[in-house]
Amino acid sequence: MAAPKVAVVGAGVIGLSTALCIAETCPSCSVTVLSDQFSPNTTSDVAAGMLIPHTYPGTPIHVQKQWFKETFTYLFAISNSAEASEAGIHLVSGWQVFKTTPKEELPFWSDVVLGFRPMSEAELQKFPQHRFGQAFTTLKCDCPPYLLWLEKRLKATGVQMCTRKVADLWELHSEYNVIVNCTGIGAHQLVGDEKLFPIRGQVLKVHAPWVKNFIRDGDGLTYIYPGIHRVTLGGTREKESWNLSPDPGMTKDIFDRCCSLEPSLRGAQDIEVKVGLRPSRQCVRLQREVLSRGGVKLLVVHNYGHGAGGFSVHRGTAKEAAHLVGECLAALQGSPLRAKL
Ligand code: FAD
């Protein structure tokens, strides 16, 4: 068989990392990324990029933990390399604070992040409205630089990038052996997935270089995440809203909530407002599908629906998607034993 041709549709963090895993694990494949938008115009560019998992109710916890662990280990190695600054990956320490003690004092990811511990009484004095807190060190991706770094790695491994809107996966049938669907919220229209819905998020990116620690309210709604150059202030969560226009009332509300956690933010400057639609589902859709039309078959691997936690699990889900692509290629070759992945 000639070099198998794989198309990855979508160029957010999921599409780019999936294409990279496929290229790494199947060097004989010819991989192409097709997308109607690339960085800086994806949802992934809007994200804060913090590695704090969101919980997917429809996915077993041990699977979510494995995805998070693989992602953390991968990015930790980058943060410890000469690439860290270009890739926009850095360690950040801080606090998650609660007004009442949560039922689960130890989240499932507590032994993956570094130095997880309850906050001391002295630390809690910084947050007079909160009674309980957890201190830990995690990783943060500065999203546009990380996406550009992934694109650079892809180009260096020979992956092609094409700007193209795909209206129907079948239009790729004659050109590619396997199609990988990483279209995020775009999958709602592309594959008609009614279980996928947007959760609109508005954030502010501000200049406040004195803020060095992250602060997250335990309800996940208010957060302050310092990046290498800008601090992300959040946020909002509006289910089923497709509106991408910033809302000035929400901007004020986010800013006020963040200032009540960190009063020095009153001096923040150069406030930019960003809106993104989290591609939300009960569980990430990570599976093979064989589409059939008039006796012709189309091999598809889906990897979308990462909701509020795509950065936290992207490498783990990308590895699993690459494995599924390997299974498709093995099926094409007629024997699973000939799989290269
Ligand atoms: P996207 O980034 O939307 O990429 C989808 C790609 O598919 C795009 O390139 C698009 O152009 C392309 N596409 C779609 N349809 C088609 C089509 N028909 N043809 C061709 N191309 C198509 N996660 C975290 O882990 N940590 C955080 O701190 C965090 N903060 C967030 C804050 C906000 C405000 C928001 C909105 C999200 C946040 N997230 C966070 C979640 C994270 O952003 C998402 O889970 C992640 O970006 C999803 O990535 P994706 O690649 O699936 O989607």
mmCIF file of C-alpha atoms and ligand atoms in Angstrom:
data_model
loop_
_atom_site.group_PDB
_atom_site.id
_atom_site.type_symbol
_atom_site.label_atom_id
_atom_site.label_comp_id
_atom_site.label_asym_id
_atom_site.label_seq_id
_atom_site.Cartn_x
_atom_site.Cartn_y
_atom_site.Cartn_z
ATOM 1 C CA MET A 1 0.000 0.000 0.000
ATOM 2 C CA ALA A 2 1.273 3.527 -0.846
ATOM 3 C CA ALA A 3 1.809 5.939 2.077
ATOM 4 C CA PRO A 4 -1.596 6.088 3.788
ATOM 5 C CA LYS A 5 -3.164 9.534 3.610
ATOM 6 C CA VAL A 6 -4.737 10.951 6.758
ATOM 7 C CA ALA A 7 -6.720 14.216 6.915
ATOM 8 C CA VAL A 8 -7.148 15.927 10.269
ATOM 9 C CA VAL A 9 -10.005 18.441 10.115
ATOM 10 C CA GLY A 10 -9.567 21.296 12.612
ATOM 11 C CA ALA A 11 -6.596 23.365 13.766
ATOM 12 C CA GLY A 12 -7.373 24.116 17.408
ATOM 13 C CA VAL A 13 -5.339 22.501 20.176
ATOM 14 C CA ILE A 14 -7.074 19.153 19.550
ATOM 15 C CA GLY A 15 -6.530 19.023 15.783
ATOM 16 C CA LEU A 16 -2.903 20.177 15.908
ATOM 17 C CA SER A 17 -1.910 17.865 18.775
ATOM 18 C CA THR A 18 -3.722 14.928 17.165
ATOM 19 C CA ALA A 19 -1.953 15.546 13.835
ATOM 20 C CA LEU A 20 1.365 15.665 15.702
ATOM 21 C CA CYS A 21 0.717 12.373 17.508
ATOM 22 C CA ILE A 22 -0.249 10.699 14.212
ATOM 23 C CA ALA A 23 2.892 12.008 12.490
ATOM 24 C CA GLU A 24 5.059 10.852 15.442
ATOM 25 C CA THR A 25 3.557 7.380 15.712
ATOM 26 C CA CYS A 26 3.074 6.704 11.989
ATOM 27 C CA PRO A 27 6.023 8.304 10.152
ATOM 28 C CA SER A 28 5.031 6.539 6.919
ATOM 29 C CA CYS A 29 1.655 8.341 6.840
ATOM 30 C CA SER A 30 1.075 11.483 4.828
ATOM 31 C CA VAL A 31 -0.814 13.803 7.207
ATOM 32 C CA THR A 32 -2.711 16.958 6.174
ATOM 33 C CA VAL A 33 -4.462 19.430 8.494
ATOM 34 C CA LEU A 34 -7.510 21.028 6.855
ATOM 35 C CA SER A 35 -9.237 23.858 8.658
ATOM 36 C CA ASP A 36 -11.332 26.896 7.913
ATOM 37 C CA GLN A 37 -9.526 28.799 10.706
ATOM 38 C CA PHE A 38 -6.047 28.608 12.219
ATOM 39 C CA SER A 39 -4.515 30.459 15.205
ATOM 40 C CA PRO A 40 -5.268 33.187 16.273
ATOM 41 C CA ASN A 41 -8.905 32.634 15.188
ATOM 42 C CA THR A 42 -9.893 29.441 17.051
ATOM 43 C CA THR A 43 -11.631 28.806 20.376
ATOM 44 C CA SER A 44 -8.313 27.425 21.581
ATOM 45 C CA ASP A 45 -6.787 30.906 21.186
ATOM 46 C CA VAL A 46 -9.319 32.346 23.643
ATOM 47 C CA ALA A 47 -8.733 29.770 26.396
ATOM 48 C CA ALA A 48 -6.767 30.480 29.542
ATOM 49 C CA GLY A 49 -4.880 27.217 28.936
ATOM 50 C CA MET A 50 -4.607 26.205 32.621
ATOM 51 C CA LEU A 51 -4.030 22.544 33.401
ATOM 52 C CA ILE A 52 -6.859 22.069 35.887
ATOM 53 C CA PRO A 53 -9.197 19.350 34.613
ATOM 54 C CA HIS A 54 -12.855 19.825 33.965
ATOM 55 C CA THR A 55 -14.869 16.678 34.829
ATOM 56 C CA TYR A 56 -16.716 14.882 31.984
ATOM 57 C CA PRO A 57 -19.691 13.112 33.619
ATOM 58 C CA GLY A 58 -19.901 10.477 30.848
ATOM 59 C CA THR A 59 -16.231 9.382 30.930
ATOM 60 C CA PRO A 60 -14.772 7.074 33.625
ATOM 61 C CA ILE A 61 -12.573 9.012 36.048
ATOM 62 C CA HIS A 62 -9.575 6.703 35.542
ATOM 63 C CA VAL A 63 -9.669 7.514 31.806
ATOM 64 C CA GLN A 64 -9.846 11.265 32.475
ATOM 65 C CA LYS A 65 -7.002 10.961 34.936
ATOM 66 C CA GLN A 66 -4.867 9.108 32.377
ATOM 67 C CA TRP A 67 -5.521 11.807 29.742
ATOM 68 C CA PHE A 68 -4.597 14.528 32.236
ATOM 69 C CA LYS A 69 -1.479 12.709 33.428
ATOM 70 C CA GLU A 70 -0.201 12.209 29.873
ATOM 71 C CA THR A 71 -0.815 15.863 29.076
ATOM 72 C CA PHE A 72 0.836 17.063 32.283
ATOM 73 C CA THR A 73 3.898 14.854 31.754
ATOM 74 C CA TYR A 74 4.264 16.017 28.126
ATOM 75 C CA LEU A 75 3.988 19.723 28.957
ATOM 76 C CA PHE A 76 6.135 19.424 32.087
ATOM 77 C CA ALA A 77 8.973 18.122 29.897
ATOM 78 C CA ILE A 78 8.509 21.095 27.523
ATOM 79 C CA SER A 79 8.459 23.520 30.480
ATOM 80 C CA ASN A 80 11.798 22.030 31.513
ATOM 81 C CA SER A 81 13.412 22.480 28.099
ATOM 82 C CA ALA A 82 14.907 25.316 26.065
ATOM 83 C CA GLU A 83 11.623 25.364 24.070
ATOM 84 C CA ALA A 84 9.541 26.501 27.070
ATOM 85 C CA SER A 85 9.389 30.201 26.279
ATOM 86 C CA GLU A 86 8.657 29.795 22.546
ATOM 87 C CA ALA A 87 6.019 27.132 23.294
ATOM 88 C CA GLY A 88 4.437 29.372 25.947
ATOM 89 C CA ILE A 89 4.488 26.650 28.616
ATOM 90 C CA HIS A 90 5.288 27.480 32.232
ATOM 91 C CA LEU A 91 4.710 26.315 35.777
ATOM 92 C CA VAL A 92 2.429 28.423 37.928
ATOM 93 C CA SER A 93 1.623 28.115 41.625
ATOM 94 C CA GLY A 94 -1.468 29.355 43.383
ATOM 95 C CA TRP A 95 -4.672 28.670 45.214
ATOM 96 C CA GLN A 96 -8.133 27.249 44.670
ATOM 97 C CA VAL A 97 -10.389 28.734 47.360
ATOM 98 C CA PHE A 98 -13.856 27.748 48.582
ATOM 99 C CA LYS A 99 -16.557 29.555 50.587
ATOM 100 C CA THR A 100 -17.588 26.192 52.090
ATOM 101 C CA THR A 101 -15.501 23.033 52.356
ATOM 102 C CA PRO A 102 -16.109 20.886 49.226
ATOM 103 C CA LYS A 103 -17.464 17.305 49.576
ATOM 104 C CA GLU A 104 -14.399 15.942 47.840
ATOM 105 C CA GLU A 105 -11.391 17.490 49.506
ATOM 106 C CA LEU A 106 -9.046 15.596 47.169
ATOM 107 C CA PRO A 107 -9.888 15.997 43.471
ATOM 108 C CA PHE A 108 -8.941 13.036 41.235
ATOM 109 C CA TRP A 109 -6.056 15.020 39.756
ATOM 110 C CA SER A 110 -4.501 16.025 43.099
ATOM 111 C CA ASP A 111 -1.565 13.607 42.752
ATOM 112 C CA VAL A 112 -0.800 14.651 39.170
ATOM 113 C CA VAL A 113 -0.238 18.371 39.822
ATOM 114 C CA LEU A 114 2.742 19.271 42.014
ATOM 115 C CA GLY A 115 2.720 19.801 45.774
ATOM 116 C CA PHE A 116 -1.057 19.621 46.290
ATOM 117 C CA ARG A 117 -1.961 20.449 49.908
ATOM 118 C CA PRO A 118 -4.634 22.186 51.980
ATOM 119 C CA MET A 119 -3.945 25.886 52.512
ATOM 120 C CA SER A 120 -2.744 27.023 55.908
ATOM 121 C CA GLU A 121 -4.745 29.422 58.091
ATOM 122 C CA ALA A 122 -2.133 32.089 57.373
ATOM 123 C CA GLU A 123 -2.579 31.705 53.605
ATOM 124 C CA LEU A 124 -6.360 31.811 53.951
ATOM 125 C CA GLN A 125 -6.083 35.256 55.542
ATOM 126 C CA LYS A 126 -5.541 36.586 52.012
ATOM 127 C CA PHE A 127 -9.107 35.468 51.188
ATOM 128 C CA PRO A 128 -11.387 36.705 54.009
ATOM 129 C CA GLN A 129 -14.568 35.518 52.222
ATOM 130 C CA HIS A 130 -13.294 31.936 51.884
ATOM 131 C CA ARG A 131 -13.001 29.198 54.501
ATOM 132 C CA PHE A 132 -11.059 26.461 52.790
ATOM 133 C CA GLY A 133 -8.441 26.235 50.084
ATOM 134 C CA GLN A 134 -5.979 24.086 48.196
ATOM 135 C CA ALA A 135 -2.500 25.152 47.144
ATOM 136 C CA PHE A 136 -0.679 23.525 44.237
ATOM 137 C CA THR A 137 1.578 24.092 41.261
ATOM 138 C CA THR A 138 0.346 23.293 37.780
ATOM 139 C CA LEU A 139 1.184 24.178 34.174
ATOM 140 C CA LYS A 140 -0.235 26.866 31.950
ATOM 141 C CA CYS A 141 -0.157 27.134 28.160
ATOM 142 C CA ASP A 142 -0.114 30.607 26.698
ATOM 143 C CA CYS A 143 -2.470 29.521 23.969
ATOM 144 C CA PRO A 144 -1.566 31.393 20.753
ATOM 145 C CA PRO A 145 2.200 30.736 21.217
ATOM 146 C CA TYR A 146 1.530 27.069 21.992
ATOM 147 C CA LEU A 147 -0.643 26.654 18.876
ATOM 148 C CA LEU A 148 2.040 28.323 16.733
ATOM 149 C CA TRP A 149 4.670 26.042 18.277
ATOM 150 C CA LEU A 150 2.541 22.987 17.412
ATOM 151 C CA GLU A 151 2.119 24.273 13.831
ATOM 152 C CA LYS A 152 5.894 24.740 13.556
ATOM 153 C CA ARG A 153 6.511 21.181 14.771
ATOM 154 C CA LEU A 154 3.961 19.850 12.299
ATOM 155 C CA LYS A 155 5.553 21.671 9.361
ATOM 156 C CA ALA A 156 8.974 20.376 10.441
ATOM 157 C CA THR A 157 7.674 16.795 10.305
ATOM 158 C CA GLY A 158 6.260 17.316 6.799
ATOM 159 C CA VAL A 159 2.582 17.742 7.717
ATOM 160 C CA GLN A 160 0.692 19.887 5.180
ATOM 161 C CA MET A 161 -1.642 22.682 6.349
ATOM 162 C CA CYS A 162 -4.526 23.814 4.122
ATOM 163 C CA THR A 163 -7.195 26.418 4.703
ATOM 164 C CA ARG A 164 -10.441 24.732 3.727
ATOM 165 C CA LYS A 165 -13.961 24.514 5.098
ATOM 166 C CA VAL A 166 -15.260 20.963 4.989
ATOM 167 C CA ALA A 167 -19.030 20.901 4.463
ATOM 168 C CA ASP A 168 -19.319 17.095 4.457
ATOM 169 C CA LEU A 169 -16.712 14.477 5.482
ATOM 170 C CA TRP A 170 -17.576 12.530 2.295
ATOM 171 C CA GLU A 171 -15.989 15.265 0.176
ATOM 172 C CA LEU A 172 -12.600 13.981 1.439
ATOM 173 C CA HIS A 173 -13.280 10.383 0.486
ATOM 174 C CA SER A 174 -11.382 10.222 -2.796
ATOM 175 C CA GLU A 175 -8.292 12.001 -1.395
ATOM 176 C CA TYR A 176 -7.727 10.395 2.031
ATOM 177 C CA ASN A 177 -7.766 6.919 3.619
ATOM 178 C CA VAL A 178 -8.724 8.099 7.125
ATOM 179 C CA ILE A 179 -10.437 11.325 8.246
ATOM 180 C CA VAL A 180 -9.943 12.611 11.799
ATOM 181 C CA ASN A 181 -12.668 14.951 12.979
ATOM 182 C CA CYS A 182 -11.273 17.556 15.421
ATOM 183 C CA THR A 183 -13.697 20.363 14.627
ATOM 184 C CA GLY A 184 -14.705 21.292 18.192
ATOM 185 C CA ILE A 185 -18.067 23.068 18.220
ATOM 186 C CA GLY A 186 -18.007 22.880 14.390
ATOM 187 C CA ALA A 187 -18.945 19.183 14.710
ATOM 188 C CA HIS A 188 -22.474 20.272 15.631
ATOM 189 C CA GLN A 189 -23.006 21.218 11.994
ATOM 190 C CA LEU A 190 -20.428 19.002 10.280
ATOM 191 C CA VAL A 191 -21.660 15.680 11.677
ATOM 192 C CA GLY A 192 -25.009 16.870 13.106
ATOM 193 C CA ASP A 193 -24.098 15.954 16.687
ATOM 194 C CA GLU A 194 -27.089 17.053 18.767
ATOM 195 C CA LYS A 195 -25.322 16.026 21.992
ATOM 196 C CA LEU A 196 -22.750 18.773 21.407
ATOM 197 C CA PHE A 197 -23.644 22.264 22.616
ATOM 198 C CA PRO A 198 -21.775 25.540 23.185
ATOM 199 C CA ILE A 199 -21.000 26.962 26.593
ATOM 200 C CA ARG A 200 -20.083 30.572 25.900
ATOM 201 C CA GLY A 201 -17.126 31.932 27.833
ATOM 202 C CA GLN A 202 -15.997 35.545 28.087
ATOM 203 C CA VAL A 203 -12.562 36.391 29.503
ATOM 204 C CA LEU A 204 -10.363 39.463 29.883
ATOM 205 C CA LYS A 205 -6.657 39.464 29.058
ATOM 206 C CA VAL A 206 -4.934 42.242 31.012
ATOM 207 C CA HIS A 207 -1.499 43.687 31.699
ATOM 208 C CA ALA A 208 -0.790 43.127 35.420
ATOM 209 C CA PRO A 209 2.764 41.746 35.592
ATOM 210 C CA TRP A 210 2.887 41.886 39.397
ATOM 211 C CA VAL A 211 0.304 39.072 39.638
ATOM 212 C CA LYS A 212 2.393 35.907 39.859
ATOM 213 C CA ASN A 213 0.056 33.353 41.492
ATOM 214 C CA PHE A 214 -3.153 31.886 40.115
ATOM 215 C CA ILE A 215 -6.361 32.247 42.122
ATOM 216 C CA ARG A 216 -9.443 30.196 41.303
ATOM 217 C CA ASP A 217 -12.741 30.276 43.121
ATOM 218 C CA GLY A 218 -13.776 26.658 43.735
ATOM 219 C CA ASP A 219 -17.004 27.165 41.750
ATOM 220 C CA GLY A 220 -14.766 27.624 38.686
ATOM 221 C CA LEU A 221 -16.523 30.816 37.635
ATOM 222 C CA THR A 222 -14.044 33.419 38.862
ATOM 223 C CA TYR A 223 -10.354 32.978 38.136
ATOM 224 C CA ILE A 224 -7.100 34.852 37.724
ATOM 225 C CA TYR A 225 -4.500 32.992 35.667
ATOM 226 C CA PRO A 226 -1.156 34.722 35.092
ATOM 227 C CA GLY A 227 0.563 33.867 31.810
ATOM 228 C CA ILE A 228 4.013 34.788 30.524
ATOM 229 C CA HIS A 229 2.867 38.184 29.194
ATOM 230 C CA ARG A 230 -0.810 38.662 30.111
ATOM 231 C CA VAL A 231 -3.127 37.696 32.963
ATOM 232 C CA THR A 232 -6.437 36.010 32.057
ATOM 233 C CA LEU A 233 -9.427 37.050 34.165
ATOM 234 C CA GLY A 234 -12.578 34.977 34.022
ATOM 235 C CA GLY A 235 -15.171 34.186 33.476
ATOM 236 C CA THR A 236 -18.653 33.289 32.340
ATOM 237 C CA ARG A 237 -20.493 30.081 31.452
ATOM 238 C CA GLU A 238 -23.592 30.426 29.289
ATOM 239 C CA LYS A 239 -25.057 27.175 28.090
ATOM 240 C CA GLU A 240 -26.429 27.072 24.520
ATOM 241 C CA SER A 241 -25.358 30.642 23.707
ATOM 242 C CA TRP A 242 -23.755 30.999 20.247
ATOM 243 C CA ASN A 243 -23.112 34.729 20.682
ATOM 244 C CA LEU A 244 -19.475 35.640 20.010
ATOM 245 C CA SER A 245 -19.849 39.374 20.757
ATOM 246 C CA PRO A 246 -18.322 40.664 24.008
ATOM 247 C CA ASP A 247 -20.867 41.862 26.574
ATOM 248 C CA PRO A 248 -19.759 45.085 28.374
ATOM 249 C CA GLY A 249 -21.903 44.278 31.439
ATOM 250 C CA MET A 250 -20.150 40.921 31.768
ATOM 251 C CA THR A 251 -16.756 42.567 31.354
ATOM 252 C CA LYS A 252 -17.466 44.779 34.367
ATOM 253 C CA ASP A 253 -18.826 41.861 36.378
ATOM 254 C CA ILE A 254 -15.758 39.679 35.641
ATOM 255 C CA PHE A 255 -13.411 42.527 36.512
ATOM 256 C CA ASP A 256 -15.204 43.275 39.805
ATOM 257 C CA ARG A 257 -15.276 39.587 40.830
ATOM 258 C CA CYS A 258 -11.558 39.218 40.113
ATOM 259 C CA CYS A 259 -10.744 42.428 42.004
ATOM 260 C CA SER A 260 -12.579 41.108 45.039
ATOM 261 C CA LEU A 261 -10.199 38.111 45.008
ATOM 262 C CA GLU A 262 -7.099 40.156 44.129
ATOM 263 C CA PRO A 263 -7.654 43.887 44.865
ATOM 264 C CA SER A 264 -4.386 44.933 43.187
ATOM 265 C CA LEU A 265 -6.017 44.149 39.827
ATOM 266 C CA ARG A 266 -7.720 47.572 40.056
ATOM 267 C CA GLY A 267 -4.420 48.798 38.593
ATOM 268 C CA ALA A 268 -4.519 46.413 35.598
ATOM 269 C CA GLN A 269 -4.140 48.027 32.179
ATOM 270 C CA ASP A 270 -4.740 47.331 28.502
ATOM 271 C CA ILE A 271 -7.872 45.212 28.961
ATOM 272 C CA GLU A 272 -8.758 43.011 25.970
ATOM 273 C CA VAL A 273 -12.058 41.093 25.911
ATOM 274 C CA LYS A 274 -12.304 37.645 24.258
ATOM 275 C CA VAL A 275 -15.228 35.279 23.748
ATOM 276 C CA GLY A 276 -15.147 31.572 22.879
ATOM 277 C CA LEU A 277 -17.613 28.695 22.634
ATOM 278 C CA ARG A 278 -16.596 25.645 24.665
ATOM 279 C CA PRO A 279 -17.460 22.504 22.645
ATOM 280 C CA SER A 280 -19.407 20.745 25.391
ATOM 281 C CA ARG A 281 -20.726 17.209 25.704
ATOM 282 C CA GLN A 282 -21.329 14.679 28.477
ATOM 283 C CA CYS A 283 -18.152 12.976 27.290
ATOM 284 C CA VAL A 284 -15.460 13.647 24.710
ATOM 285 C CA ARG A 285 -16.359 11.850 21.462
ATOM 286 C CA LEU A 286 -13.241 9.766 20.926
ATOM 287 C CA GLN A 287 -14.146 6.840 18.728
ATOM 288 C CA ARG A 288 -13.851 5.165 15.319
ATOM 289 C CA GLU A 289 -16.787 5.247 12.972
ATOM 290 C CA VAL A 290 -17.198 3.569 9.596
ATOM 291 C CA LEU A 291 -19.556 5.619 7.435
ATOM 292 C CA SER A 292 -21.189 3.834 4.553
ATOM 293 C CA ARG A 293 -22.858 5.224 1.435
ATOM 294 C CA GLY A 294 -23.931 3.102 -1.525
ATOM 295 C CA GLY A 295 -21.576 0.314 -0.481
ATOM 296 C CA VAL A 296 -18.588 2.695 -0.184
ATOM 297 C CA LYS A 297 -16.935 3.011 3.215
ATOM 298 C CA LEU A 298 -15.311 6.050 4.845
ATOM 299 C CA LEU A 299 -13.079 5.537 7.899
ATOM 300 C CA VAL A 300 -13.457 8.311 10.466
ATOM 301 C CA VAL A 301 -11.929 8.917 13.902
ATOM 302 C CA HIS A 302 -13.726 11.525 16.028
ATOM 303 C CA ASN A 303 -11.902 13.573 18.664
ATOM 304 C CA TYR A 304 -14.056 16.499 19.768
ATOM 305 C CA GLY A 305 -16.273 17.724 22.602
ATOM 306 C CA HIS A 306 -13.580 18.686 25.138
ATOM 307 C CA GLY A 307 -15.748 21.407 26.727
ATOM 308 C CA ALA A 308 -14.021 23.498 29.372
ATOM 309 C CA GLY A 309 -10.956 21.268 29.607
ATOM 310 C CA GLY A 310 -9.395 20.773 26.178
ATOM 311 C CA PHE A 311 -5.944 22.036 27.110
ATOM 312 C CA SER A 312 -5.876 19.919 30.272
ATOM 313 C CA VAL A 313 -6.317 16.635 28.404
ATOM 314 C CA HIS A 314 -5.288 17.377 24.802
ATOM 315 C CA ARG A 315 -2.149 15.219 24.613
ATOM 316 C CA GLY A 316 -3.873 12.219 26.234
ATOM 317 C CA THR A 317 -6.829 12.334 23.853
ATOM 318 C CA ALA A 318 -4.530 13.000 20.873
ATOM 319 C CA LYS A 319 -2.542 9.834 21.680
ATOM 320 C CA GLU A 320 -5.730 7.803 21.901
ATOM 321 C CA ALA A 321 -6.996 9.240 18.593
ATOM 322 C CA ALA A 322 -3.657 8.396 16.929
ATOM 323 C CA HIS A 323 -4.022 4.845 18.217
ATOM 324 C CA LEU A 324 -7.511 4.642 16.655
ATOM 325 C CA VAL A 325 -6.072 5.922 13.362
ATOM 326 C CA GLY A 326 -3.539 3.079 13.595
ATOM 327 C CA GLU A 327 -6.400 0.602 14.001
ATOM 328 C CA CYS A 328 -8.122 2.023 10.905
ATOM 329 C CA LEU A 329 -4.923 1.707 8.872
ATOM 330 C CA ALA A 330 -4.406 -1.845 10.093
ATOM 331 C CA ALA A 331 -7.967 -2.685 9.043
ATOM 332 C CA LEU A 332 -7.256 -1.172 5.616
ATOM 333 C CA GLN A 333 -4.173 -3.307 5.236
ATOM 334 C CA GLY A 334 -6.207 -6.364 6.070
ATOM 335 C CA SER A 335 -4.310 -7.480 9.149
ATOM 336 C CA PRO A 336 -4.127 -5.913 12.589
ATOM 337 C CA LEU A 337 -0.618 -7.368 12.926
ATOM 338 C CA ARG A 338 0.616 -5.007 10.233
ATOM 339 C CA ALA A 339 -0.376 -1.944 12.209
ATOM 340 C CA LYS A 340 2.481 0.515 12.441
ATOM 341 C CA LEU A 341 1.084 2.394 15.427
HETATM 342 P P1 FAD B 1 -11.272 24.718 18.494
HETATM 343 O O1 FAD B 1 -10.155 25.447 19.105
HETATM 344 O O2 FAD B 1 -12.583 25.428 18.317
HETATM 345 O O3 FAD B 1 -10.792 24.180 17.078
HETATM 346 C C1 FAD B 1 -11.708 23.653 16.136
HETATM 347 C C2 FAD B 1 -11.078 23.796 14.768
HETATM 348 O O4 FAD B 1 -11.926 23.186 13.794
HETATM 349 C C3 FAD B 1 -10.907 25.246 14.317
HETATM 350 O O5 FAD B 1 -9.667 25.386 13.663
HETATM 351 C C4 FAD B 1 -12.046 25.445 13.335
HETATM 352 O O6 FAD B 1 -11.760 26.452 12.375
HETATM 353 C C5 FAD B 1 -12.097 24.056 12.689
HETATM 354 N N1 FAD B 1 -13.373 23.711 12.061
HETATM 355 C C6 FAD B 1 -14.590 23.636 12.638
HETATM 356 N N2 FAD B 1 -15.507 23.232 11.725
HETATM 357 C C7 FAD B 1 -14.838 23.052 10.566
HETATM 358 C C8 FAD B 1 -15.231 22.652 9.249
HETATM 359 N N3 FAD B 1 -16.507 22.345 8.961
HETATM 360 N N4 FAD B 1 -14.283 22.587 8.269
HETATM 361 C C9 FAD B 1 -12.989 22.889 8.547
HETATM 362 N N5 FAD B 1 -12.565 23.278 9.770
HETATM 363 C C10 FAD B 1 -13.492 23.356 10.762
HETATM 364 N N6 FAD B 1 -9.447 24.476 28.668
HETATM 365 C C11 FAD B 1 -8.500 24.164 29.567
HETATM 366 O O7 FAD B 1 -8.054 23.005 29.619
HETATM 367 N N7 FAD B 1 -8.003 25.087 30.440
HETATM 368 C C12 FAD B 1 -8.469 26.366 30.459
HETATM 369 O O8 FAD B 1 -7.987 27.187 31.254
HETATM 370 C C13 FAD B 1 -9.502 26.728 29.549
HETATM 371 N N8 FAD B 1 -10.015 27.980 29.561
HETATM 372 C C14 FAD B 1 -11.013 28.303 28.673
HETATM 373 C C15 FAD B 1 -11.567 29.597 28.719
HETATM 374 C C16 FAD B 1 -12.554 29.951 27.806
HETATM 375 C C17 FAD B 1 -13.143 31.320 27.878
HETATM 376 C C18 FAD B 1 -12.989 29.021 26.829
HETATM 377 C C19 FAD B 1 -14.020 29.418 25.811
HETATM 378 C C20 FAD B 1 -12.463 27.736 26.798
HETATM 379 C C21 FAD B 1 -11.491 27.357 27.733
HETATM 380 N N9 FAD B 1 -10.954 26.062 27.757
HETATM 381 C C22 FAD B 1 -9.970 25.727 28.645
HETATM 382 C C23 FAD B 1 -11.504 25.015 26.866
HETATM 383 C C24 FAD B 1 -10.690 24.885 25.586
HETATM 384 O O9 FAD B 1 -10.554 26.146 24.995
HETATM 385 C C25 FAD B 1 -11.374 23.925 24.614
HETATM 386 O O10 FAD B 1 -11.676 22.701 25.241
HETATM 387 C C26 FAD B 1 -10.451 23.660 23.422
HETATM 388 O O11 FAD B 1 -9.962 24.862 22.896
HETATM 389 C C27 FAD B 1 -11.174 22.870 22.336
HETATM 390 O O12 FAD B 1 -10.251 22.721 21.290
HETATM 391 P P2 FAD B 1 -10.683 22.211 19.858
HETATM 392 O O13 FAD B 1 -9.433 22.097 19.063
HETATM 393 O O14 FAD B 1 -11.572 21.024 19.994
HETATM 394 O O15 FAD B 1 -11.635 23.370 19.285
#
